Amino acid sequence: MSTPPLASGPQGPDALRPLLDTVLDALREGGRARGGPLPAGGPEAVAERVADAVGDVLPDDGEPDALRALVAALAEGAADPADPLCAAHLHCPPLAVATAADLAASALNPSLDSWDQAPAASALEAMVTRTLAHTIGLSDAVVTSGGTESNQLALLLAREALGGGTRLVCGANAHHSLPRAAWLLGLPDPVVVPAPNGTLDPAALHDALTRLPRPLVVAATAGTTDAGLIDPLPEIAGLCAAHGARLHIDAAYGGGLAFSDRHREKLAGLERAHTVTLDLHKLGWQPVAAGLLAVARPAELGVLHHHADYLNADDDTEAGYPDLLGRSLRTTRRPDVLKIAVTLKTLGRSGLGSLVDQVCARAREFASLVREHPGFELYDRPEISTVLFRPTGATDDEVADVRRRLLHDGRAVLGRARLDGRLWLKATLLNPHTRPDELAVLLKLVEGTTPR
C-alpha cells in the first residue's frame, strides 16, 4: 500500500477534494437509509447495524471503501439535529459555513498550546474572544470545550480569587456540572437554594447569603437545560454585591440571546457577573465544540499560567512570542475559534440575531398549538426556545413511555424534564428552518402515541 496522502501541505486540497465527494455522498446515502430524525429499532438494533457495517475494526489489510461505509453507517444511525422532529436537547443543527470552516481547521490542524504551532489561530482567538466578551459587557474570554468546562473553570477562578474555603451557592435549577465542579476542586459541599418555579428564589438566596460564612460564589442560570428559564439576574447581582459574594452566570444556553435586539433585554444583569459561561454549539449553530468563559477581570486568568520550557520558554515570551498555556487548562487545543469567527463575520450580529428570533418564534408557535389542543397541557410560555408539555391526564410513566416509543420507532426525538413534581415532554427548537406545519406534525405524532 502506498503512503496515504495528507490533508495539509501543497497537495492537501487536491487529496481532500475526491474524499469530500465520498463523504457527501455517504452522508446522503445514510440519511436516506435512516429516513427520519432517528434510526428505528432502539439501541440494540442500531448497535447491530453499526457492527455489521464496520465488521473488523482493525483488519490485517486496509479497506479502501472504509470512508464511505463508516460515514454512511454513522449517518444512518445518527440523530439528525436538522430534522424538525428532532427536538429533544440543546443539540443544534450546525451552519454549513461553520462546518466548512471546521474542515479547514481539521486540515491545517493548529494546536493552540504554543505560538509556533498556531501563529494565525492564536491571533484570531485573541480577537474573537475579546469581541464576544465585550458583546455581553465583560472584558475577555477563553475558549473551552463547552458549558461543563466553562463552569469548572469559573469555580477554579473563584477559588483562586477568594481562597480554598470558597463555597458554591446555586439554585436547585443549576446545571449538574456546577456541584460536580465543586467536588472536583475540593470545595465545601454546595448550598442549594430553592427554585420553586424553575428559577432561583431571590428571597431564599438572601437568607442563604445572610447566614453563610464568607467566601461565597453564587451561580445563577440564564437558560436552564430543562425549561430554558432565566433566573432574575438583576436581583441576584444586587444581592451578591450587597453581601460581598462573587457572581458566576451560566449562560451556556441563553447567552445567544445577546445577538438579538428583540431578546437581549432578557440578559439584563449579565454584565455584572465576574464570570459568564457561553456555549455557541447551542444557540449559536456551531459544530461541537464551541464554548467560552468570559471574565470581567482578565488578570484573574493569570492563575492558569503554567511553565513548560518547550512551549513557553521565558526568553521566547520576553522576545514577544505569546504564552498560550495560560489560556486554558488543556494543552493541545483545536482552533475552534475559526468556525466561530467565520460565522460572526459571515452573518454579523443581525444575521445571528435573526436566527435567534426565528427559533424563539417557533417555540411560541408550538406553545400556542399545545395550549389550544384539548389533549395537551402546556407548562408555561417559553422564555427562549424550549417548550414543556404533556398529554392531559397522563401519568408520569405514560409520559415517559410516549417518549421512548417515539424514539424506538425513529419517528421523533423529544426530551424529558421534571418540574413541579411532574414529568414533562420537552421540545427544544433550535432549527430556524422549521415550519409551522412541521410543528403540527410533531404534536400529531405525540397525540398518536398517547395511551387512550
XYZ file of N, CA and C in Angstrom, residues 33-251:
657
model
N -31.229 6.197 4.128
C -31.487 4.898 4.755
C -32.159 5.071 6.111
N -31.791 6.113 6.843
C -32.417 6.373 8.141
C -33.870 6.768 7.946
N -34.113 7.699 7.039
C -35.472 8.067 6.670
C -36.243 8.869 7.692
N -35.595 9.399 8.704
C -36.301 10.172 9.721
C -35.320 10.832 10.656
N -35.814 11.342 11.788
C -34.922 12.066 12.697
C -34.006 11.172 13.514
N -34.331 9.870 13.587
C -33.591 8.947 14.442
C -33.681 7.557 13.838
N -32.643 6.727 13.975
C -32.751 5.355 13.467
C -33.782 4.562 14.271
N -34.520 3.747 13.602
C -35.564 2.949 14.256
C -34.967 1.693 14.881
N -35.679 1.179 15.874
C -35.325 -0.120 16.441
C -34.703 -0.086 17.815
N -34.302 1.081 18.298
C -33.733 1.165 19.627
C -32.251 0.823 19.664
N -31.639 0.893 20.867
C -30.185 0.750 20.995
C -29.610 -0.549 20.439
N -30.257 -1.673 20.686
C -29.691 -2.950 20.234
C -29.684 -3.039 18.718
N -30.778 -2.614 18.092
C -30.851 -2.673 16.632
C -29.820 -1.758 15.992
N -29.637 -0.562 16.546
C -28.655 0.372 16.000
C -27.249 -0.193 16.151
N -26.940 -0.717 17.333
C -25.610 -1.281 17.560
C -25.334 -2.445 16.612
N -26.344 -3.240 16.334
C -26.173 -4.383 15.420
C -25.895 -3.909 13.998
N -26.607 -2.868 13.561
C -26.381 -2.354 12.209
C -24.981 -1.751 12.084
N -24.541 -1.056 13.132
C -23.192 -0.477 13.099
C -22.147 -1.583 13.042
N -22.340 -2.618 13.851
C -21.384 -3.730 13.856
C -21.320 -4.406 12.491
N -22.467 -4.557 11.841
C -22.489 -5.169 10.505
C -21.746 -4.301 9.500
N -21.903 -2.986 9.606
C -21.252 -2.084 8.655
C -19.748 -2.024 8.875
N -19.322 -2.081 10.133
C -17.902 -1.949 10.444
C -17.150 -3.242 10.197
N -17.723 -4.347 10.640
C -17.005 -5.620 10.523
C -15.788 -5.619 11.423
N -14.632 -5.919 10.885
C -13.385 -5.938 11.643
C -12.870 -4.502 11.792
N -12.796 -4.028 13.017
C -12.367 -2.648 13.245
C -10.914 -2.436 12.816
N -10.063 -3.420 13.046
C -8.656 -3.298 12.689
C -8.243 -4.517 11.851
N -8.595 -4.500 10.561
C -8.249 -5.644 9.713
C -6.746 -5.704 9.449
N -6.287 -6.866 9.050
C -4.867 -7.003 8.705
C -4.497 -6.100 7.537
N -5.365 -6.042 6.567
C -5.145 -5.174 5.414
C -6.267 -4.139 5.349
N -5.909 -2.918 4.954
C -6.894 -1.850 4.916
C -7.972 -2.072 3.872
N -9.106 -1.392 4.071
C -10.240 -1.491 3.149
C -10.477 -0.119 2.509
N -10.272 0.012 1.228
C -10.383 1.317 0.567
C -11.757 1.968 0.698
N -12.809 1.164 0.914
C -14.168 1.705 0.976
C -14.572 2.105 2.393
N -13.620 2.090 3.319
C -13.963 2.323 4.725
C -14.585 3.701 4.941
N -14.075 4.733 4.295
C -14.604 6.083 4.500
C -16.084 6.133 4.152
N -16.438 5.655 2.971
C -17.841 5.688 2.561
C -18.694 4.845 3.489
N -18.230 3.633 3.804
C -19.036 2.702 4.593
C -19.295 3.223 6.009
N -18.265 3.748 6.652
C -18.436 4.178 8.032
C -19.198 5.492 8.138
N -18.961 6.417 7.209
C -19.734 7.663 7.236
C -21.208 7.368 6.972
N -21.478 6.491 6.029
C -22.870 6.127 5.745
C -23.512 5.464 6.954
N -22.767 4.587 7.639
C -23.305 3.911 8.820
C -23.574 4.917 9.936
N -22.661 5.857 10.111
C -22.858 6.866 11.152
C -24.059 7.748 10.823
N -24.201 8.129 9.569
C -25.324 8.968 9.166
C -26.649 8.225 9.312
N -26.661 6.937 8.935
C -27.889 6.152 9.075
C -28.281 6.008 10.542
N -27.292 5.954 11.417
C -27.574 5.771 12.837
C -27.518 7.046 13.644
N -27.614 8.191 12.987
C -27.487 9.473 13.699
C -28.848 10.012 14.122
N -28.819 10.841 15.156
C -29.947 11.718 15.452
C -29.683 13.002 14.684
N -30.531 13.319 13.729
C -30.278 14.436 12.821
C -30.833 15.725 13.410
N -29.978 16.622 13.924
C -30.494 17.834 14.557
C -31.160 18.805 13.584
N -30.978 18.570 12.283
C -31.633 19.426 11.295
C -33.048 18.964 10.971
N -33.416 17.775 11.424
C -34.776 17.296 11.199
C -35.717 18.021 12.162
N -36.798 18.613 11.674
C -37.703 19.356 12.566
C -38.338 18.499 13.651
N -38.310 17.177 13.487
C -38.872 16.278 14.505
C -37.813 15.811 15.494
N -36.597 16.346 15.373
C -35.518 16.061 16.324
C -35.382 17.291 17.211
N -36.014 17.264 18.371
C -36.118 18.488 19.173
C -35.999 18.191 20.661
N -35.092 17.290 21.024
C -35.012 16.889 22.421
C -34.085 17.773 23.233
N -32.916 18.054 22.693
C -31.852 18.611 23.509
C -31.324 19.917 22.931
N -30.361 20.495 23.647
C -29.647 21.675 23.144
C -28.589 21.206 22.157
N -29.080 20.604 21.086
C -28.282 19.893 20.091
C -28.611 20.550 18.759
N -27.842 21.584 18.412
C -28.233 22.428 17.288
C -27.795 21.835 15.953
N -28.537 22.148 14.885
C -28.051 21.832 13.542
C -26.972 22.847 13.174
N -25.748 22.423 12.896
C -24.687 23.400 12.643
C -24.846 24.077 11.293
N -24.442 25.320 11.247
C -24.460 26.066 9.997
C -23.464 25.468 9.013
N -23.826 25.473 7.733
C -22.935 24.927 6.710
C -21.617 25.690 6.669
N -21.673 27.005 6.810
C -20.450 27.796 6.724
C -19.528 27.497 7.905
N -20.108 27.243 9.085
C -19.293 26.901 10.250
C -18.672 25.519 10.095
N -19.438 24.604 9.518
C -18.936 23.248 9.311
C -17.807 23.243 8.280
N -17.949 24.055 7.236
C -16.880 24.159 6.242
C -15.613 24.735 6.870
N -15.777 25.725 7.739
C -14.620 26.293 8.427
C -13.961 25.257 9.329
N -14.783 24.405 9.933
C -14.248 23.355 10.806
C -13.409 22.355 10.019
N -13.772 22.134 8.772
C -12.949 21.269 7.914
C -11.567 21.880 7.715
N -11.532 23.191 7.472
C -10.242 23.859 7.294
C -9.400 23.751 8.559
N -10.055 23.890 9.716
C -9.327 23.765 10.983
C -8.737 22.371 11.141
N -9.497 21.357 10.735
C -9.001 19.983 10.832
C -7.857 19.737 9.861
N -7.957 20.300 8.671
C -6.910 20.084 7.674
C -5.601 20.757 8.076
N -5.698 21.981 8.561
C -4.495 22.712 8.956
C -3.957 22.227 10.307
N -4.868 21.787 11.178
C -4.533 21.144 12.450
C -3.633 21.976 13.362
N -3.909 23.277 13.521
C -3.129 24.036 14.505
C -3.436 23.532 15.915
N -2.464 23.632 16.787
C -2.686 23.313 18.193
C -2.348 24.548 19.018
N -3.331 25.008 19.777
C -3.183 26.275 20.475
C -2.539 26.101 21.847
N -1.393 25.396 21.860
C -0.629 25.340 23.103
C 0.721 26.043 22.957
N 1.070 26.437 21.738
C 2.249 27.281 21.568
C 2.110 28.049 20.252
N 2.682 29.255 20.228
C 2.523 30.128 19.074
C 3.067 29.490 17.808
N 4.179 28.733 17.916
C 4.794 28.191 16.708
C 4.001 27.043 16.098
N 2.943 26.588 16.769
C 2.026 25.610 16.178
C 0.771 26.272 15.609
N 0.524 27.525 15.995
C -0.732 28.162 15.596
C -0.576 29.680 15.521
N 0.307 30.190 14.658
C 0.535 31.640 14.627
C -0.727 32.462 14.363
N -1.398 32.192 13.256
C -2.594 32.979 12.927
C -3.755 32.635 13.840
N -3.906 31.358 14.183
C -5.024 30.938 15.025
C -4.966 31.595 16.395
N -3.759 31.761 16.951
C -3.650 32.384 18.262
C -4.043 33.855 18.197
N -3.668 34.532 17.123
C -4.055 35.938 16.968
C -5.563 36.061 16.769
N -6.134 35.149 15.961
C -7.576 35.177 15.714
C -8.344 34.911 17.001
N -7.876 33.964 17.790
C -8.572 33.636 19.034
C -8.614 34.836 19.967
N -7.501 35.547 20.080
C -7.459 36.717 20.960
C -8.471 37.777 20.523
N -8.588 37.992 19.205
C -9.526 38.988 18.701
C -10.971 38.586 18.951
N -11.293 37.322 18.653
C -12.682 36.864 18.741
C -13.146 36.776 20.189
N -12.291 36.273 21.073
C -12.711 36.132 22.469
C -12.975 37.493 23.106
N -12.136 38.475 22.804
C -12.383 39.812 23.350
C -13.696 40.388 22.826
N -13.941 40.194 21.527
C -15.173 40.729 20.929
C -16.406 40.107 21.561
N -16.414 38.802 21.740
C -17.579 38.143 22.330
C -17.764 38.551 23.788
N -16.659 38.700 24.518
C -16.779 39.151 25.904
C -17.376 40.555 25.964
N -16.918 41.451 25.076
C -17.445 42.811 25.056
C -18.928 42.824 24.685
N -19.354 41.859 23.890
C -20.759 41.789 23.482
C -21.684 41.629 24.672
N -21.216 40.961 25.722
C -22.061 40.764 26.909
C -21.619 41.655 28.071
N -20.720 42.615 27.817
C -20.349 43.573 28.836
C -19.190 43.171 29.718
N -18.443 42.113 29.346
C -17.267 41.707 30.094
C -16.007 42.054 29.313
N -14.833 41.670 29.823
C -13.585 42.182 29.263
C -12.852 41.220 28.344
N -12.856 39.933 28.667
C -12.090 38.970 27.878
C -12.751 37.617 28.041
N -12.285 36.639 27.259
C -12.838 35.292 27.339
C -11.785 34.301 26.900
N -11.949 33.072 27.341
C -11.113 31.969 26.873
C -12.020 30.921 26.250
N -11.467 30.183 25.297
C -12.235 29.148 24.602
C -12.207 27.866 25.428
N -13.345 27.202 25.526
C -13.460 25.943 26.262
C -14.150 24.899 25.385
N -14.263 23.696 25.918
C -14.932 22.630 25.177
C -16.447 22.676 25.344
N -16.958 23.566 26.197
C -18.397 23.667 26.383
C -18.742 24.157 27.778
N -20.023 24.107 28.098
C -20.512 24.638 29.358
C -19.909 23.988 30.583
N -19.699 22.682 30.534
C -19.150 21.985 31.697
C -17.748 22.485 32.026
N -16.878 22.561 31.021
C -15.525 23.060 31.268
C -15.550 24.520 31.701
N -16.424 25.312 31.099
C -16.514 26.721 31.472
C -16.929 26.875 32.933
N -17.916 26.099 33.367
C -18.352 26.178 34.755
C -17.251 25.725 35.715
N -16.531 24.683 35.346
C -15.422 24.234 36.180
C -14.346 25.317 36.289
N -14.043 25.940 35.167
C -13.026 26.987 35.158
C -13.485 28.197 35.973
N -14.780 28.520 35.893
C -15.308 29.650 36.665
C -15.139 29.408 38.161
N -15.410 28.193 38.628
C -15.243 27.905 40.048
C -13.773 27.870 40.440
N -12.917 27.434 39.519
C -11.478 27.469 39.794
C -11.006 28.906 39.992
N -11.429 29.809 39.111
C -11.041 31.216 39.257
C -11.592 31.798 40.552
N -12.816 31.390 40.913
C -13.396 31.870 42.168
C -12.583 31.375 43.357
N -12.212 30.111 43.341
C -11.420 29.558 44.445
C -10.086 30.272 44.578
N -9.432 30.525 43.450
C -8.124 31.174 43.494
C -8.233 32.637 43.909
N -9.354 33.283 43.569
C -9.533 34.692 43.942
C -9.946 34.849 45.402
N -10.737 33.884 45.898
C -11.331 34.038 47.228
C -10.698 33.157 48.292
N -10.093 32.039 47.872
C -9.489 31.130 48.837
C -10.114 29.751 48.781
N -9.396 28.778 49.359
C -9.812 27.382 49.259
C -11.101 27.041 49.966
N -11.541 27.880 50.905
C -12.798 27.604 51.604
C -14.011 28.158 50.901
N -13.836 28.643 49.676
C -14.953 29.218 48.918
C -16.075 28.209 48.776
N -17.285 28.669 49.038
C -18.445 27.773 48.958
C -19.379 28.210 47.842
N -19.836 27.251 47.071
C -20.774 27.497 45.976
C -22.192 27.564 46.506
N -22.919 28.593 46.082
C -24.349 28.710 46.356
C -25.047 28.734 45.003
N -25.929 27.790 44.765
C -26.600 27.716 43.462
C -28.047 27.301 43.652
N -28.843 27.525 42.638
C -30.240 27.135 42.688
C -30.419 25.647 42.436
N -31.563 25.142 42.841
C -31.889 23.746 42.558
C -32.014 23.511 41.059
N -32.116 24.593 40.294
C -32.230 24.509 38.834
C -30.872 24.555 38.140
N -29.784 24.653 38.899
C -28.459 24.838 38.298
C -28.022 23.592 37.542
N -27.149 23.786 36.561
C -26.637 22.672 35.771
C -25.816 21.734 36.652
N -25.915 20.440 36.346
C -25.244 19.437 37.174
C -23.733 19.604 37.212
N -23.169 20.288 36.224
C -21.712 20.441 36.195
C -21.194 21.334 37.316
N -22.050 22.190 37.906
C -21.581 23.104 38.940
C -21.271 22.387 40.257
N -22.211 21.619 40.832
C -21.832 20.869 42.039
C -20.731 19.859 41.771
N -20.699 19.319 40.576
C -19.626 18.382 40.243
C -18.274 19.101 40.220
N -18.253 20.321 39.695
C -17.020 21.096 39.679
C -16.555 21.416 41.093
N -17.510 21.728 41.982
C -17.146 21.988 43.374
C -16.476 20.762 43.986
N -17.015 19.589 43.676
C -16.419 18.332 44.170
C -15.022 18.133 43.594
N -14.871 18.344 42.298
C -13.571 18.153 41.656
C -12.512 19.091 42.229
N -12.922 20.298 42.599
C -11.992 21.306 43.083
C -11.767 21.245 44.583
N -12.416 20.291 45.241
C -12.234 20.148 46.675
C -12.888 21.244 47.489
N -13.931 21.871 46.943
C -14.647 22.919 47.670
C -15.655 22.296 48.632
N -16.112 23.047 49.636
C -17.155 22.532 50.529
C -18.412 22.163 49.748
N -19.241 21.328 50.352
C -20.492 20.942 49.696
C -21.295 22.186 49.336
N -21.836 22.260 48.132
C -22.604 23.443 47.730
C -23.861 23.622 48.573
N -24.287 24.851 48.682
C -25.571 25.175 49.296
C -26.568 25.355 48.159
N -27.610 24.538 48.151
C -28.594 24.567 47.073
C -29.816 25.358 47.527
N -30.102 26.425 46.803
C -31.207 27.325 47.118
C -32.444 26.889 46.327
N -33.624 26.942 46.935
C -34.831 26.523 46.211
C -35.059 27.314 44.922
N -35.645 26.624 43.966
C -36.066 27.247 42.708
C -37.501 26.791 42.446
N -38.448 27.305 43.225
C -39.807 26.750 43.223
C -40.541 26.839 41.893
N -40.242 27.840 41.094
C -40.902 27.986 39.796
C -39.925 27.753 38.645
N -38.855 27.007 38.934
C -37.864 26.731 37.904
C -36.737 27.738 37.854
N -36.845 28.817 38.647
C -35.779 29.811 38.714
C -35.400 30.058 40.168
N -34.175 30.484 40.370
C -33.647 30.692 41.716
C -34.470 31.752 42.451
N -34.832 31.449 43.709
C -35.672 32.325 44.520
C -34.799 33.385 45.208
N -34.944 34.674 44.849
C -34.095 35.714 45.453
C -34.229 35.807 46.968
N -35.439 35.613 47.493
C -35.615 35.690 48.945
C -34.832 34.592 49.644
N -34.878 33.389 49.089
C -34.120 32.276 49.665
C -32.620 32.519 49.521
N -32.215 33.121 48.399
C -30.798 33.447 48.217
C -30.355 34.477 49.253
N -31.183 35.487 49.504
C -30.859 36.495 50.512
C -30.658 35.841 51.877
N -31.552 34.938 52.247
C -31.424 34.243 53.533
C -30.109 33.473 53.600
N -29.777 32.765 52.505
C -28.550 31.970 52.486
C -27.316 32.858 52.603
N -27.301 33.956 51.858
C -26.136 34.845 51.893
C -26.005 35.548 53.239
N -27.109 35.714 53.923
C -27.082 36.370 55.230
C -26.483 35.468 56.304
N -26.806 34.159 56.231
C -26.389 33.262 57.313
C -25.075 32.535 57.050
N -24.663 32.442 55.798
C -23.478 31.639 55.483
C -22.197 32.433 55.689
N -21.139 31.782 56.188
C -19.841 32.464 56.303
C -19.210 32.671 54.934
N -18.394 33.729 54.817
C -17.682 34.001 53.576
C -16.461 33.083 53.475
N -15.873 32.909 52.295
C -16.240 33.489 50.991
C -17.277 32.629 50.257
N -18.058 33.299 49.407
C -19.128 32.627 48.683
C -19.082 32.997 47.205
N -19.433 32.036 46.362
C -19.633 32.303 44.946
C -21.034 31.822 44.585
N -21.826 32.699 44.039
C -23.199 32.384 43.635
C -23.217 32.066 42.147
N -23.881 30.983 41.794
C -24.039 30.625 40.379
C -25.507 30.779 39.994
N -25.771 31.679 39.070
C -27.116 31.855 38.521
C -27.154 31.251 37.124
N -28.354 31.108 36.577
C -28.526 30.450 35.285
C -29.322 31.325 34.335
N -28.818 31.490 33.132
C -29.549 32.188 32.068
C -29.842 31.172 30.967
N -30.910 30.419 31.164
C -31.294 29.369 30.226
C -31.082 28.001 30.836
N -32.034 27.544 31.647
C -31.910 26.225 32.260
C -32.063 25.143 31.201
N -31.424 24.001 31.452
C -31.476 22.929 30.461
C -32.822 22.226 30.433
N -33.609 22.354 31.500
C -34.895 21.663 31.493
C -35.990 22.482 30.810
N -36.128 23.762 31.167
C -37.220 24.565 30.616
C -36.762 25.837 29.927
N -35.453 26.084 29.871
C -34.967 27.290 29.219
C -35.314 28.556 29.974
N -35.378 28.481 31.290
C -35.761 29.632 32.105
C -34.534 30.445 32.500
N -34.758 31.717 32.800
C -33.680 32.636 33.156
C -33.916 33.136 34.570
N -32.926 32.947 35.424
C -33.018 33.453 36.788
C -33.157 34.973 36.782
N -33.704 35.560 37.855
C -33.806 37.037 37.955
C -32.418 37.647 38.172
N -31.696 37.828 37.088
C -30.285 38.200 37.163
C -30.035 39.542 37.853
N -30.807 40.608 37.566
C -30.526 41.875 38.250
C -30.665 41.775 39.767
N -31.694 41.060 40.234
C -31.870 40.907 41.680
C -30.729 40.098 42.284
N -30.341 39.048 41.601
C -29.262 38.198 42.104
C -27.950 38.977 42.147
N -27.693 39.748 41.093
C -26.464 40.558 41.065
C -26.464 41.574 42.204
N -27.617 42.170 42.479
C -27.713 43.124 43.575
C -27.461 42.483 44.921
N -27.993 41.277 45.121
C -27.774 40.564 46.376
C -26.299 40.198 46.552
N -25.671 39.757 45.458
C -24.252 39.409 45.536
C -23.415 40.635 45.906
N -23.730 41.768 45.300
C -22.989 42.997 45.612
C -23.198 43.404 47.067
N -24.437 43.295 47.550
C -24.746 43.704 48.921
C -24.076 42.812 49.956
N -23.930 41.532 49.630
C -23.382 40.569 50.586
C -21.915 40.235 50.331
N -21.300 40.871 49.356
C -19.897 40.618 49.077
C -19.617 39.244 48.510
N -20.566 38.704 47.750
C -20.393 37.386 47.131
C -19.986 37.546 45.671
N -19.225 36.624 45.197
C -18.833 36.593 43.792
C -19.994 36.018 42.972
N -20.139 36.467 41.718
C -21.249 36.010 40.879
C -20.744 35.374 39.587
N -21.187 34.148 39.366
C -20.980 33.463 38.087
C -22.343 33.220 37.470
N -22.461 33.441 36.169
C -23.725 33.172 35.475
C -23.478 32.144 34.385
N -24.206 31.058 34.462
C -24.153 30.016 33.440
C -25.155 30.375 32.351
N -24.644 30.986 31.289
C -25.483 31.377 30.146
C -25.151 30.517 28.934
